Structures are given as C-alpha cells and as structure tokens.
Short mmCIF file of C-alpha atoms in Angstrom, two decimals:
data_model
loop_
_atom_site.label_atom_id
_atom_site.label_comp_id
_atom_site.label_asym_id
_atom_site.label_seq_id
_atom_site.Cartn_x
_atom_site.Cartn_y
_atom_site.Cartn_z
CA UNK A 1 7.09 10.02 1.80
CA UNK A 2 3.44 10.66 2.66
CA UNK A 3 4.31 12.20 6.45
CA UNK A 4 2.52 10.99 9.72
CA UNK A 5 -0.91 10.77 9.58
CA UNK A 6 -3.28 10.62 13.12
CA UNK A 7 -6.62 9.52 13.98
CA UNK A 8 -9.04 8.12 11.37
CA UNK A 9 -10.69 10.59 10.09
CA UNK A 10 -6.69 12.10 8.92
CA UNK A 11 -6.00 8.42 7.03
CA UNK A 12 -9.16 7.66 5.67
CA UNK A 13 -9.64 11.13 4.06
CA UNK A 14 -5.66 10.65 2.55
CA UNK A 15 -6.56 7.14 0.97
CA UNK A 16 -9.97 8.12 -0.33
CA UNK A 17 -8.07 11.15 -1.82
CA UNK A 18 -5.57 8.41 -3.34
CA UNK A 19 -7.56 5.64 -4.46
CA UNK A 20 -9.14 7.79 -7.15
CA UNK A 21 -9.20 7.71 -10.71
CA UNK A 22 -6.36 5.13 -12.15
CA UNK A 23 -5.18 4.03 -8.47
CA UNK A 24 -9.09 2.53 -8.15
CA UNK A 25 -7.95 -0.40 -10.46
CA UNK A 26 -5.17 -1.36 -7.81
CA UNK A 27 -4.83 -4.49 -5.65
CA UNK A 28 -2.23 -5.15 -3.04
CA UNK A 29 -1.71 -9.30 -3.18
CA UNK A 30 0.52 -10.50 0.10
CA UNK A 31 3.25 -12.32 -1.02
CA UNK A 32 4.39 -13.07 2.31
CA UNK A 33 4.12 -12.23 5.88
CA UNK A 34 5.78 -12.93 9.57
CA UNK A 35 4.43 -12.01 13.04
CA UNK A 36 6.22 -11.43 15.75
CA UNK A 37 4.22 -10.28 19.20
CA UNK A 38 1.83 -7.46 18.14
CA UNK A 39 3.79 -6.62 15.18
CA UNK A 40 3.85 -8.09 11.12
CA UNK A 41 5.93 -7.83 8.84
CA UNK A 42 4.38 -8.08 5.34
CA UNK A 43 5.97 -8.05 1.72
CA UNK A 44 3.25 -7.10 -0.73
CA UNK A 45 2.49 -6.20 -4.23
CA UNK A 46 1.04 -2.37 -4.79
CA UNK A 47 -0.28 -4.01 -8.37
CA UNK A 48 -2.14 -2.51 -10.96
CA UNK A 49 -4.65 -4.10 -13.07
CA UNK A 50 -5.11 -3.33 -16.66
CA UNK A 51 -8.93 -3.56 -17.79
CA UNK A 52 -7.82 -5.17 -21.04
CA UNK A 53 -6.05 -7.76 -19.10
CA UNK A 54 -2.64 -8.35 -19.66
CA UNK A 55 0.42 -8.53 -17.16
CA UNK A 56 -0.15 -6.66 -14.64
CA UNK A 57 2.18 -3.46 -13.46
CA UNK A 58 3.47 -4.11 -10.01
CA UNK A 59 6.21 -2.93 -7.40
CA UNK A 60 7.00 -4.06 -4.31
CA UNK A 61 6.44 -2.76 -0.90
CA UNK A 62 7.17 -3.63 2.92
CA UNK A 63 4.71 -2.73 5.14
CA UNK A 64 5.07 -2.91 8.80
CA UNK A 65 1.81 -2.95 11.21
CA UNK A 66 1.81 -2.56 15.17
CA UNK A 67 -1.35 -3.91 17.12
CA UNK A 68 -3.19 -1.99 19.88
CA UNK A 69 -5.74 -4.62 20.71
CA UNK A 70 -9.43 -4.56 20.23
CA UNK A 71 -8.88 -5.16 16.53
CA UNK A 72 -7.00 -1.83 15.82
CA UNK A 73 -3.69 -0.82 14.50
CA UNK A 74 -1.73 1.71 16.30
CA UNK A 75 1.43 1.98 13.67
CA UNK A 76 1.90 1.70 10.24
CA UNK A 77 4.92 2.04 8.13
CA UNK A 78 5.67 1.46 4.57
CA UNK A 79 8.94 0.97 3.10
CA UNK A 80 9.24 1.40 -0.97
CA UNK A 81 10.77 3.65 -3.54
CA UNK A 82 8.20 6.04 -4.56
CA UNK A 83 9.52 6.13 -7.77
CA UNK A 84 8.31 2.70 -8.43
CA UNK A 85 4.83 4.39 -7.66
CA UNK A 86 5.93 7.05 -10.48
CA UNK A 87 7.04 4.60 -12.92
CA UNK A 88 4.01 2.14 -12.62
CA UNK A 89 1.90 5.15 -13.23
CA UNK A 90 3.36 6.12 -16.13
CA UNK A 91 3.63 2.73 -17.86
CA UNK A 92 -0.31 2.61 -16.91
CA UNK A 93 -1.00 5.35 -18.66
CA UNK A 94 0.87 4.52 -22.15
CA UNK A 95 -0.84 1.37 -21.84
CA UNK A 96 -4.20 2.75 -21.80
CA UNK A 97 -3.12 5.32 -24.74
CA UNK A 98 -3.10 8.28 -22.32
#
C-alpha cells in the first residue's frame, strides 16, 4: 500500500509524516506473536484511543519482521486492508464531532 521504503532516514521521515495529528493518539497492542529463526510473525492492534475514553477504534494487522543482527531489522511487511485504516479514521472523527 505504502511502497518499499530504504534506509532510515526514507522510514523515519514516512512515519513522522504519519503519526501526525489524529494518528498521534494511536497504540499498536500485540495480541500475539511467533518466531521462527530471524523472522516473527506478529498479530497486532493499529488502535486508536479516544481522549474522552470510551471503546477504543481498532483493526487488525499482521506484521512480519526479518532480523539482520546487531539489533536491526532488515524486512518489514504489513498485511491489512487499508480500508480498515479509512474506516477507523472516519469513525474517529464523528466521534470527536469533526
């Protein structure tokens, strides 16, 4: 959905550019995760958090992560519908009365 990304400097420019405005009050709980030689397999919840409180608004997402050693990640995939994304969003908003 979001293309490849290299380097550091490439990804942490895209999720500062992301986590912004609304997407700042998200957390991303693991539900569950396997490893299997340098790679894990994760389920996890892209949730958002209302400031009233309240249920939160969630969707789920597999993400995938390949080890390179010395405590970095060489490969990262993410497997969702983005129009869970879309429709999370959009029930945020209404909630908030925007």
């Amino acid at each position: 959905h979001y293309g490849i990304m290299r380097r550091q400097p490439a990804i942490r420019a895209w999720i500062k550019s992301v986590m912004t405005g609304p997407a700042a009050n998200m957390d991303f709980p693991v539900v569950h995760y396997a490893i299997e030689d340098d790679v894990v397999y994760s389920y996890i919840l892209n949730r958002f958090l209302l400031p009233s409180g309240g249920e939160p608004f969630q969707f789920p997402v597999v993400t995938i992560l390949c080890y390179a050693g010395e405590g970095r990640w060489c490969y990262e995939e993410d497997v969702y519908n983005p129009m869970e994304g879309a429709r999370m969003m959009t029930a945020v908003q209404a909630a908030a009365g925007g």
